[in-house]
């Protein structure tokens, strides 16, 4: 049985190789250019480590790639052999060759756990993309909820589909955005994670393929791994320009995933924003392939620049509701402590999700649902989200300026929305920087947590959770961690105190 889950065509691989920075052309120690096969092998290796060519992707035949790249077949054969020797390629007669990562290295691909509150005094936490609650709106929301609670206290309190008042408020919000929605198309969940978990249980079986953005949200990737899904990574377009639609079409055709999980708005972790044309074309591709498209909109409302307005929501291009399931949440736009999310889908899918919920958590807390309904109906939601945008914008600008000062060789695009920045770490290992950083008092997740099978080793994710002097100190400690990794120096107690004093 073949070990690959997707395929990269010769023209596509040639285009990716040509798009690499010319300054990355490999030279020998004496300054002479490497042999053609070595340069080709190094180019493919970098594409795999950066996640632009997924792990477990079948590569083109030697003759096809030779024609596309403009080299001899012997050169391609030698490059493939070098990649096999280094652990970046595996082959099987009759099945072709597919990308891999070297064995023997533990990969930090598990999800992200919140830092315990008691550790906040000694550690700058850049692990989780979550901000404190926007006051006074949190307090006002619960005051409104308490006023309404007596109406529900005389019931059993179990509402598997969600409180009718909140389902109506959410449906009205979609309708106001130009997407006609009935309450029967809404199910309230325990956060976005609860929504995706419910969809996975209903729509996939262990061993089925699920296509995902590459990189993607670490906790969702781990959730799907635990559910037994075979993840098929699909790289974002070059320079984080949204989705690469031709690649998505090829993956849906060749891998035939039952489901796909994507983040269209201010993508986590990269912050990229899919264009309206990309949204329309991805929905068309999913509908043609019979792939269910699950769209995570938890970052949708966090546009941080005044001149940036997100395109129409993805479900706007699926009026019949046959191809798109939308997931929303109050966690990023309002406060993660609310743990209220929702699903928008066709009524028959919602009925199936509600029926299946009897065997999981039965429903979401009534008081929190009433609080969100109070915000949506009373106008507090917009005011609270405005506070959240202001906080995130200030934090983003602070961390960007601090990185430019202390880590000028790190590369990143400044996101125009969301809560996360995706940084290339100047050729150093993101996993080692994360390890050294934690010892120096700054917690940051490394790139491989957001990939599948070891990609993105040269990246870290930085959320917009700190500002001012704390953002400055975080960058100083990260710079210290980067120096330790670059020099191979150990992190001892004396050195730790020197960096965190």
Short mmCIF file of C-alpha atoms in Angstrom, two decimals:
data_model
loop_
_atom_site.label_atom_id
_atom_site.label_comp_id
_atom_site.label_asym_id
_atom_site.label_seq_id
_atom_site.Cartn_x
_atom_site.Cartn_y
_atom_site.Cartn_z
CA UNK A 1 0.00 0.00 0.00
CA UNK A 2 1.34 3.47 -0.90
CA UNK A 3 2.32 5.69 2.04
CA UNK A 4 1.50 9.01 0.40
CA UNK A 5 -1.66 11.02 1.09
CA UNK A 6 -1.36 13.70 -1.60
CA UNK A 7 0.65 14.39 -4.74
CA UNK A 8 2.77 17.23 -6.11
CA UNK A 9 2.85 17.56 -9.89
CA UNK A 10 6.02 18.32 -11.81
CA UNK A 11 4.94 21.83 -12.92
CA UNK A 12 3.89 22.69 -9.36
CA UNK A 13 7.15 21.47 -7.84
CA UNK A 14 9.17 23.32 -10.47
CA UNK A 15 7.25 26.52 -9.68
CA UNK A 16 7.88 26.12 -5.95
CA UNK A 17 11.58 25.53 -6.53
CA UNK A 18 11.85 28.64 -8.71
CA UNK A 19 10.01 30.73 -6.08
CA UNK A 20 12.72 30.17 -3.48
CA UNK A 21 14.88 33.12 -2.53
CA UNK A 22 17.89 33.23 -4.89
CA UNK A 23 20.06 34.06 -1.88
CA UNK A 24 19.37 30.54 -0.62
CA UNK A 25 21.39 29.03 -3.50
CA UNK A 26 23.75 26.65 -1.78
CA UNK A 27 27.50 27.14 -2.07
CA UNK A 28 30.40 25.02 -0.91
CA UNK A 29 32.68 26.21 1.86
CA UNK A 30 35.12 27.37 -0.84
CA UNK A 31 32.45 29.56 -2.43
CA UNK A 32 31.81 27.30 -5.44
CA UNK A 33 28.24 26.46 -6.44
CA UNK A 34 27.06 23.02 -5.42
CA UNK A 35 26.42 20.35 -8.06
CA UNK A 36 23.00 20.56 -9.71
CA UNK A 37 21.70 17.43 -7.99
CA UNK A 38 22.71 18.76 -4.56
CA UNK A 39 21.07 22.12 -5.20
CA UNK A 40 17.87 20.36 -6.33
CA UNK A 41 17.87 18.07 -3.28
CA UNK A 42 18.42 21.02 -0.93
CA UNK A 43 15.59 22.93 -2.61
CA UNK A 44 13.14 20.05 -2.08
CA UNK A 45 14.33 19.58 1.50
CA UNK A 46 13.69 23.26 2.30
CA UNK A 47 10.22 23.06 0.76
CA UNK A 48 9.38 20.11 3.01
CA UNK A 49 10.76 21.71 6.18
CA UNK A 50 8.86 24.94 5.43
CA UNK A 51 5.63 23.03 4.82
CA UNK A 52 5.29 24.27 1.23
CA UNK A 53 5.49 20.65 0.08
CA UNK A 54 3.60 18.45 2.56
CA UNK A 55 5.09 15.44 4.27
CA UNK A 56 3.77 12.21 2.68
CA UNK A 57 3.27 13.92 -0.68
CA UNK A 58 4.09 11.82 -3.75
CA UNK A 59 6.74 13.50 -5.89
CA UNK A 60 6.69 13.39 -9.70
CA UNK A 61 8.56 10.71 -11.63
CA UNK A 62 12.19 11.47 -12.40
CA UNK A 63 11.61 12.03 -16.11
CA UNK A 64 8.66 14.39 -15.51
CA UNK A 65 10.54 16.53 -12.99
CA UNK A 66 13.65 16.63 -15.17
CA UNK A 67 11.58 18.08 -18.03
CA UNK A 68 9.82 20.61 -15.80
CA UNK A 69 12.99 21.83 -14.08
CA UNK A 70 15.21 21.71 -17.16
CA UNK A 71 17.86 19.29 -15.94
CA UNK A 72 18.84 15.76 -16.88
CA UNK A 73 17.05 12.72 -15.52
CA UNK A 74 20.37 11.65 -14.00
CA UNK A 75 20.42 14.87 -11.95
CA UNK A 76 16.92 14.21 -10.61
CA UNK A 77 17.76 10.58 -9.84
CA UNK A 78 20.84 11.68 -7.88
CA UNK A 79 18.80 14.31 -6.00
CA UNK A 80 16.16 11.74 -5.07
CA UNK A 81 18.85 9.34 -3.89
CA UNK A 82 20.39 12.06 -1.71
CA UNK A 83 16.99 12.85 -0.20
CA UNK A 84 16.39 9.15 0.53
CA UNK A 85 19.78 8.90 2.25
CA UNK A 86 18.95 11.90 4.44
CA UNK A 87 15.48 10.62 5.39
CA UNK A 88 13.48 13.20 3.42
CA UNK A 89 12.22 10.74 0.80
CA UNK A 90 10.84 7.22 0.87
CA UNK A 91 10.16 5.01 -2.11
CA UNK A 92 8.47 1.75 -2.93
CA UNK A 93 8.48 -0.07 -6.24
CA UNK A 94 5.17 0.47 -7.96
CA UNK A 95 4.13 3.24 -5.58
CA UNK A 96 6.63 5.94 -6.45
CA UNK A 97 8.44 8.25 -4.02
CA UNK A 98 6.98 10.47 -1.33
CA UNK A 99 8.32 13.09 1.05
CA UNK A 100 9.20 12.29 4.65
CA UNK A 101 11.13 13.68 7.61
CA UNK A 102 14.11 11.92 9.16
CA UNK A 103 13.26 9.34 11.79
CA UNK A 104 14.46 9.54 15.36
CA UNK A 105 13.57 13.14 16.18
CA UNK A 106 10.65 13.67 18.58
CA UNK A 107 8.20 16.09 17.00
CA UNK A 108 6.34 18.63 19.19
CA UNK A 109 3.01 18.23 17.42
CA UNK A 110 0.66 18.00 20.39
CA UNK A 111 -1.82 20.74 21.17
CA UNK A 112 -1.26 23.89 23.20
CA UNK A 113 -2.10 23.88 26.90
CA UNK A 114 -2.77 27.12 28.81
CA UNK A 115 -0.04 28.19 31.23
CA UNK A 116 -1.17 27.74 34.87
CA UNK A 117 -2.08 31.14 36.36
CA UNK A 118 0.38 30.66 39.22
CA UNK A 119 3.25 30.61 36.69
CA UNK A 120 2.38 34.01 35.23
CA UNK A 121 4.72 35.87 37.57
CA UNK A 122 7.86 34.16 36.27
CA UNK A 123 6.95 33.35 32.67
CA UNK A 124 5.88 35.54 29.75
CA UNK A 125 3.24 33.37 28.11
CA UNK A 126 3.15 33.58 24.32
CA UNK A 127 1.69 30.11 24.07
CA UNK A 128 -2.05 30.72 23.80
CA UNK A 129 -3.73 33.36 21.63
CA UNK A 130 -6.21 34.62 24.21
CA UNK A 131 -6.75 38.02 25.83
CA UNK A 132 -8.34 39.11 29.13
CA UNK A 133 -12.07 39.80 29.10
CA UNK A 134 -13.22 43.19 27.79
CA UNK A 135 -14.75 45.07 30.67
CA UNK A 136 -17.24 46.39 31.60
CA UNK A 137 -18.97 44.26 29.00
CA UNK A 138 -18.28 40.89 30.61
CA UNK A 139 -19.84 42.04 33.87
CA UNK A 140 -22.79 43.65 32.09
CA UNK A 141 -23.37 40.49 30.03
CA UNK A 142 -23.66 38.34 33.15
CA UNK A 143 -25.82 40.91 34.89
CA UNK A 144 -28.23 40.70 31.94
CA UNK A 145 -28.01 36.92 32.02
CA UNK A 146 -28.84 36.79 35.72
CA UNK A 147 -31.92 38.92 35.10
CA UNK A 148 -33.14 36.41 32.50
CA UNK A 149 -32.09 33.25 34.34
CA UNK A 150 -35.30 32.79 36.40
CA UNK A 151 -37.21 32.08 33.19
CA UNK A 152 -35.01 29.02 32.61
CA UNK A 153 -34.39 27.92 36.19
CA UNK A 154 -37.77 26.15 36.33
CA UNK A 155 -36.79 23.89 33.38
CA UNK A 156 -34.43 20.90 33.27
CA UNK A 157 -31.74 23.19 31.78
CA UNK A 158 -30.68 20.84 28.96
CA UNK A 159 -30.87 22.45 25.52
CA UNK A 160 -28.87 20.23 23.14
CA UNK A 161 -29.35 22.61 20.20
CA UNK A 162 -28.78 25.70 22.37
CA UNK A 163 -31.11 28.23 23.92
CA UNK A 164 -33.72 29.39 21.39
CA UNK A 165 -32.96 33.03 22.20
CA UNK A 166 -29.26 32.60 21.35
CA UNK A 167 -29.95 30.54 18.21
CA UNK A 168 -32.25 33.31 17.01
CA UNK A 169 -29.70 36.03 17.81
CA UNK A 170 -26.95 34.19 15.93
CA UNK A 171 -29.23 33.50 12.95
CA UNK A 172 -30.17 37.18 12.86
CA UNK A 173 -26.50 38.14 12.84
CA UNK A 174 -25.80 35.97 9.78
CA UNK A 175 -28.89 37.34 8.07
CA UNK A 176 -27.78 40.92 8.72
CA UNK A 177 -24.53 40.08 6.93
CA UNK A 178 -26.41 39.03 3.81
CA UNK A 179 -26.60 35.29 4.54
CA UNK A 180 -30.25 34.38 5.23
CA UNK A 181 -30.26 32.02 8.20
CA UNK A 182 -32.95 30.36 10.31
CA UNK A 183 -32.51 29.33 13.96
CA UNK A 184 -32.88 25.73 12.74
CA UNK A 185 -29.50 26.17 11.03
CA UNK A 186 -27.71 26.94 14.31
CA UNK A 187 -26.43 24.67 17.07
CA UNK A 188 -24.71 26.17 20.12
CA UNK A 189 -21.61 24.26 21.27
CA UNK A 190 -18.98 24.31 23.99
CA UNK A 191 -16.53 26.49 22.13
CA UNK A 192 -15.24 26.05 18.59
CA UNK A 193 -13.34 22.94 19.68
CA UNK A 194 -16.61 21.34 20.76
CA UNK A 195 -18.12 22.27 17.41
CA UNK A 196 -15.32 20.72 15.36
CA UNK A 197 -15.28 17.63 17.58
CA UNK A 198 -19.01 17.13 17.03
CA UNK A 199 -18.64 17.54 13.27
CA UNK A 200 -15.76 15.06 13.16
CA UNK A 201 -17.75 12.46 15.10
CA UNK A 202 -20.73 12.84 12.78
CA UNK A 203 -19.04 13.19 9.41
CA UNK A 204 -15.84 11.11 9.54
CA UNK A 205 -14.73 7.66 10.59
CA UNK A 206 -11.30 6.57 11.88
CA UNK A 207 -8.87 6.23 9.01
CA UNK A 208 -10.68 8.65 6.71
CA UNK A 209 -8.72 11.47 5.11
CA UNK A 210 -9.26 15.06 6.22
CA UNK A 211 -7.56 17.86 4.30
CA UNK A 212 -6.22 20.76 6.37
CA UNK A 213 -4.43 24.05 5.80
CA UNK A 214 -0.69 23.72 6.25
CA UNK A 215 0.12 25.17 8.74
CA UNK A 216 -3.10 25.04 10.77
CA UNK A 217 -4.39 25.44 14.33
CA UNK A 218 -2.47 23.05 16.56
CA UNK A 219 -5.32 22.00 18.87
CA UNK A 220 -7.64 21.16 15.98
CA UNK A 221 -4.91 19.07 14.33
CA UNK A 222 -4.44 17.15 17.58
CA UNK A 223 -8.20 16.71 17.98
CA UNK A 224 -8.39 15.17 14.52
CA UNK A 225 -5.38 12.93 15.14
CA UNK A 226 -7.00 11.65 18.32
CA UNK A 227 -10.18 10.97 16.32
CA UNK A 228 -8.17 8.74 13.98
CA UNK A 229 -8.24 11.01 10.93
CA UNK A 230 -5.53 10.77 8.26
CA UNK A 231 -4.52 14.40 7.88
CA UNK A 232 -3.71 15.61 4.37
CA UNK A 233 -1.85 18.93 4.58
CA UNK A 234 -2.41 21.53 1.84
CA UNK A 235 0.14 24.33 1.76
CA UNK A 236 -0.96 27.95 1.68
CA UNK A 237 -0.22 30.00 -1.42
CA UNK A 238 3.23 31.50 -1.85
CA UNK A 239 3.96 34.44 0.48
CA UNK A 240 0.87 33.55 2.57
CA UNK A 241 -1.47 34.84 -0.13
CA UNK A 242 -4.47 32.80 1.00
CA UNK A 243 -5.30 29.40 -0.45
CA UNK A 244 -3.56 27.79 -3.41
CA UNK A 245 -6.72 26.74 -5.26
CA UNK A 246 -5.08 24.58 -7.97
CA UNK A 247 -3.38 22.57 -5.21
CA UNK A 248 -6.66 22.24 -3.31
CA UNK A 249 -8.38 20.95 -6.45
CA UNK A 250 -5.62 18.41 -6.97
CA UNK A 251 -5.76 17.20 -3.36
CA UNK A 252 -9.53 16.85 -3.46
CA UNK A 253 -9.26 14.90 -6.70
CA UNK A 254 -6.31 12.66 -5.80
CA UNK A 255 -6.76 12.13 -2.04
CA UNK A 256 -10.59 12.32 -2.03
CA UNK A 257 -10.81 13.64 1.56
CA UNK A 258 -14.17 13.18 3.24
CA UNK A 259 -13.80 16.54 4.95
CA UNK A 260 -11.61 19.64 4.83
CA UNK A 261 -10.90 22.07 7.68
CA UNK A 262 -9.86 25.63 6.78
CA UNK A 263 -9.54 29.07 8.37
CA UNK A 264 -10.45 31.80 5.88
CA UNK A 265 -10.24 34.92 8.03
CA UNK A 266 -6.97 35.92 9.69
CA UNK A 267 -5.73 32.37 9.67
CA UNK A 268 -4.27 30.83 12.80
CA UNK A 269 -1.24 30.78 12.91
CA UNK A 270 -0.24 32.88 9.88
CA UNK A 271 -2.82 35.68 9.96
CA UNK A 272 -3.48 35.36 6.22
CA UNK A 273 -6.84 36.39 4.74
CA UNK A 274 -8.38 34.38 1.89
CA UNK A 275 -9.72 36.48 -0.98
CA UNK A 276 -13.32 36.44 -2.11
CA UNK A 277 -12.37 34.71 -5.35
CA UNK A 278 -10.47 32.02 -3.44
CA UNK A 279 -13.52 31.42 -1.26
CA UNK A 280 -15.82 31.02 -4.22
CA UNK A 281 -13.43 28.68 -6.02
CA UNK A 282 -12.74 26.53 -2.95
CA UNK A 283 -16.46 26.02 -2.38
CA UNK A 284 -16.86 25.05 -6.04
CA UNK A 285 -13.97 22.59 -5.74
CA UNK A 286 -15.38 21.04 -2.56
CA UNK A 287 -18.84 20.70 -4.06
CA UNK A 288 -17.44 19.05 -7.21
CA UNK A 289 -15.32 16.61 -5.20
CA UNK A 290 -18.00 15.77 -2.63
CA UNK A 291 -15.78 17.08 0.19
CA UNK A 292 -17.45 18.65 3.21
CA UNK A 293 -15.85 22.05 3.87
CA UNK A 294 -15.62 23.02 7.56
CA UNK A 295 -14.79 26.72 7.87
CA UNK A 296 -13.51 28.05 11.19
CA UNK A 297 -14.55 31.69 11.64
CA UNK A 298 -13.33 32.30 15.18
CA UNK A 299 -11.07 35.16 14.00
CA UNK A 300 -13.53 36.72 11.53
CA UNK A 301 -14.37 39.84 13.53
CA UNK A 302 -10.80 40.70 14.47
CA UNK A 303 -9.84 42.93 11.54
CA UNK A 304 -7.25 45.27 13.04
CA UNK A 305 -6.61 47.77 10.25
CA UNK A 306 -9.31 50.25 9.27
CA UNK A 307 -8.70 49.72 5.55
CA UNK A 308 -9.16 45.93 5.83
CA UNK A 309 -12.67 44.56 5.46
CA UNK A 310 -12.97 40.76 5.26
CA UNK A 311 -14.61 39.41 2.09
CA UNK A 312 -17.98 37.72 2.25
CA UNK A 313 -18.14 34.68 4.50
CA UNK A 314 -17.44 31.35 2.82
CA UNK A 315 -20.98 30.08 3.42
CA UNK A 316 -22.27 32.95 1.26
CA UNK A 317 -21.04 30.95 -1.75
CA UNK A 318 -22.98 27.86 -0.71
CA UNK A 319 -26.61 29.06 -0.55
CA UNK A 320 -28.01 25.52 -0.60
CA UNK A 321 -25.86 24.54 2.39
CA UNK A 322 -24.67 21.31 0.75
CA UNK A 323 -20.91 21.90 0.92
CA UNK A 324 -20.08 24.25 3.81
CA UNK A 325 -20.37 23.96 7.59
CA UNK A 326 -19.41 27.12 9.47
CA UNK A 327 -17.93 27.17 12.98
CA UNK A 328 -18.00 30.32 15.11
CA UNK A 329 -17.04 31.20 18.65
CA UNK A 330 -17.03 33.93 21.28
CA UNK A 331 -13.59 32.86 22.51
CA UNK A 332 -11.37 35.09 20.36
CA UNK A 333 -13.72 37.99 19.65
CA UNK A 334 -14.91 38.26 23.25
CA UNK A 335 -13.41 35.99 25.92
CA UNK A 336 -12.16 32.40 25.94
CA UNK A 337 -13.62 31.87 29.41
CA UNK A 338 -17.14 31.94 27.98
CA UNK A 339 -16.64 28.62 26.14
CA UNK A 340 -19.54 29.31 23.79
CA UNK A 341 -19.30 28.36 20.13
CA UNK A 342 -21.73 27.48 17.39
CA UNK A 343 -22.27 25.63 14.13
CA UNK A 344 -24.14 27.00 11.12
CA UNK A 345 -25.18 24.33 8.63
CA UNK A 346 -28.13 22.93 6.71
CA UNK A 347 -31.06 22.02 9.02
CA UNK A 348 -30.65 18.27 8.44
CA UNK A 349 -27.00 18.42 9.51
CA UNK A 350 -27.91 20.41 12.59
CA UNK A 351 -30.59 17.84 13.50
CA UNK A 352 -28.02 15.05 13.18
CA UNK A 353 -25.48 16.93 15.29
CA UNK A 354 -28.09 17.59 17.99
CA UNK A 355 -29.19 13.95 18.04
CA UNK A 356 -25.60 12.76 18.40
CA UNK A 357 -24.97 15.22 21.23
CA UNK A 358 -26.99 13.07 23.62
CA UNK A 359 -23.92 10.80 23.84
CA UNK A 360 -21.37 13.56 24.53
CA UNK A 361 -22.01 16.71 26.58
CA UNK A 362 -25.82 17.18 26.21
CA UNK A 363 -25.56 20.96 25.93
CA UNK A 364 -23.75 24.17 26.80
CA UNK A 365 -24.14 26.12 30.08
CA UNK A 366 -27.33 28.19 30.21
CA UNK A 367 -25.89 31.22 31.99
CA UNK A 368 -23.08 31.72 29.47
CA UNK A 369 -25.53 31.37 26.58
CA UNK A 370 -27.76 34.01 28.11
CA UNK A 371 -24.75 36.30 28.53
CA UNK A 372 -23.83 36.05 24.84
CA UNK A 373 -27.47 36.54 23.84
CA UNK A 374 -27.61 39.64 26.04
CA UNK A 375 -24.54 41.06 24.29
CA UNK A 376 -25.86 40.33 20.80
CA UNK A 377 -29.35 41.67 21.44
CA UNK A 378 -28.37 44.71 23.49
CA UNK A 379 -25.58 46.08 21.30
CA UNK A 380 -22.83 45.23 23.77
CA UNK A 381 -21.21 42.75 21.40
CA UNK A 382 -20.00 45.41 18.97
CA UNK A 383 -18.66 47.59 21.76
CA UNK A 384 -16.84 44.63 23.36
CA UNK A 385 -15.36 43.52 20.05
CA UNK A 386 -14.19 47.10 19.49
CA UNK A 387 -12.25 46.90 22.77
CA UNK A 388 -10.81 43.54 21.73
CA UNK A 389 -9.65 44.97 18.36
CA UNK A 390 -7.99 47.92 20.08
CA UNK A 391 -6.16 45.60 22.50
CA UNK A 392 -5.00 43.28 19.75
CA UNK A 393 -3.88 46.15 17.50
CA UNK A 394 -1.82 47.72 20.28
CA UNK A 395 -0.27 44.37 21.18
CA UNK A 396 0.48 43.53 17.53
CA UNK A 397 2.25 46.82 16.93
CA UNK A 398 4.28 46.44 20.13
CA UNK A 399 5.48 42.92 19.36
CA UNK A 400 6.29 43.81 15.74
CA UNK A 401 8.40 46.79 16.80
CA UNK A 402 10.18 44.74 19.48
CA UNK A 403 10.99 41.96 17.02
CA UNK A 404 12.40 44.43 14.52
CA UNK A 405 14.69 45.82 17.24
CA UNK A 406 15.91 42.60 18.83
CA UNK A 407 15.52 39.94 16.12
CA UNK A 408 16.05 41.79 12.82
CA UNK A 409 16.89 38.61 10.92
CA UNK A 410 13.50 37.01 11.69
CA UNK A 411 11.10 37.22 8.76
CA UNK A 412 7.34 37.73 8.98
CA UNK A 413 4.40 39.46 7.37
CA UNK A 414 2.47 41.81 9.64
CA UNK A 415 -1.09 40.40 9.86
CA UNK A 416 -3.93 42.81 9.22
CA UNK A 417 -6.17 40.95 11.62
CA UNK A 418 -6.47 38.04 14.02
CA UNK A 419 -4.32 37.34 17.05
CA UNK A 420 -1.19 35.62 15.72
CA UNK A 421 2.06 36.30 13.86
CA UNK A 422 4.02 33.58 12.06
CA UNK A 423 7.79 34.18 12.14
CA UNK A 424 10.64 32.47 10.30
CA UNK A 425 13.48 32.18 12.81
CA UNK A 426 16.49 33.09 10.70
CA UNK A 427 17.45 29.52 9.84
CA UNK A 428 17.39 28.32 13.45
CA UNK A 429 15.29 25.50 14.89
CA UNK A 430 11.97 26.79 16.21
CA UNK A 431 11.74 23.79 18.54
CA UNK A 432 15.12 24.56 20.10
CA UNK A 433 14.26 28.25 20.44
CA UNK A 434 11.03 27.27 22.20
CA UNK A 435 12.95 25.00 24.58
CA UNK A 436 15.61 27.62 25.33
CA UNK A 437 12.99 30.37 25.60
CA UNK A 438 11.03 28.52 28.26
CA UNK A 439 14.17 28.24 30.36
CA UNK A 440 14.74 31.96 29.92
CA UNK A 441 11.21 32.86 30.96
CA UNK A 442 9.27 33.17 27.70
CA UNK A 443 6.89 30.53 26.42
CA UNK A 444 6.40 30.29 22.66
CA UNK A 445 5.11 27.41 20.51
CA UNK A 446 7.36 26.11 17.75
CA UNK A 447 6.31 25.68 14.14
CA UNK A 448 5.97 21.88 14.05
CA UNK A 449 2.99 22.08 16.43
CA UNK A 450 1.05 23.68 13.57
CA UNK A 451 2.10 21.22 10.89
CA UNK A 452 1.68 17.58 10.03
CA UNK A 453 4.59 15.18 10.57
CA UNK A 454 7.42 17.59 11.26
CA UNK A 455 7.07 20.54 8.89
CA UNK A 456 7.77 24.18 9.88
CA UNK A 457 10.81 23.51 12.04
CA UNK A 458 12.14 26.97 11.18
CA UNK A 459 9.12 28.88 12.52
CA UNK A 460 7.45 30.01 15.75
CA UNK A 461 4.00 31.50 16.41
CA UNK A 462 3.71 34.73 18.37
CA UNK A 463 0.24 35.79 19.58
CA UNK A 464 -0.80 39.36 20.35
CA UNK A 465 -1.23 38.85 24.08
CA UNK A 466 1.31 41.31 25.56
CA UNK A 467 2.21 44.94 24.97
CA UNK A 468 4.51 47.71 26.14
CA UNK A 469 7.41 46.71 28.37
CA UNK A 470 6.28 43.09 28.48
CA UNK A 471 6.40 42.79 24.67
CA UNK A 472 9.86 44.35 24.75
CA UNK A 473 11.06 41.91 27.42
CA UNK A 474 9.56 38.96 25.51
CA UNK A 475 11.57 39.91 22.42
CA UNK A 476 14.72 40.32 24.52
CA UNK A 477 14.30 36.83 25.98
CA UNK A 478 13.55 35.34 22.55
CA UNK A 479 16.68 37.00 21.20
CA UNK A 480 18.62 35.44 24.07
CA UNK A 481 17.13 32.04 23.24
CA UNK A 482 18.06 32.48 19.58
CA UNK A 483 21.66 33.30 20.53
CA UNK A 484 21.88 30.19 22.68
CA UNK A 485 20.59 28.02 19.85
CA UNK A 486 22.92 29.64 17.32
CA UNK A 487 25.99 29.09 19.51
CA UNK A 488 24.94 25.76 20.98
CA UNK A 489 25.50 27.12 24.49
CA UNK A 490 23.75 25.43 27.44
CA UNK A 491 21.14 27.28 29.48
CA UNK A 492 22.38 27.29 33.08
CA UNK A 493 20.90 29.01 36.10
CA UNK A 494 23.34 31.91 36.07
CA UNK A 495 22.66 32.63 32.40
CA UNK A 496 18.90 32.44 32.98
CA UNK A 497 19.10 35.10 35.69
CA UNK A 498 21.18 37.30 33.40
CA UNK A 499 18.48 37.25 30.74
CA UNK A 500 15.41 37.63 32.96
CA UNK A 501 16.69 40.13 35.51
#
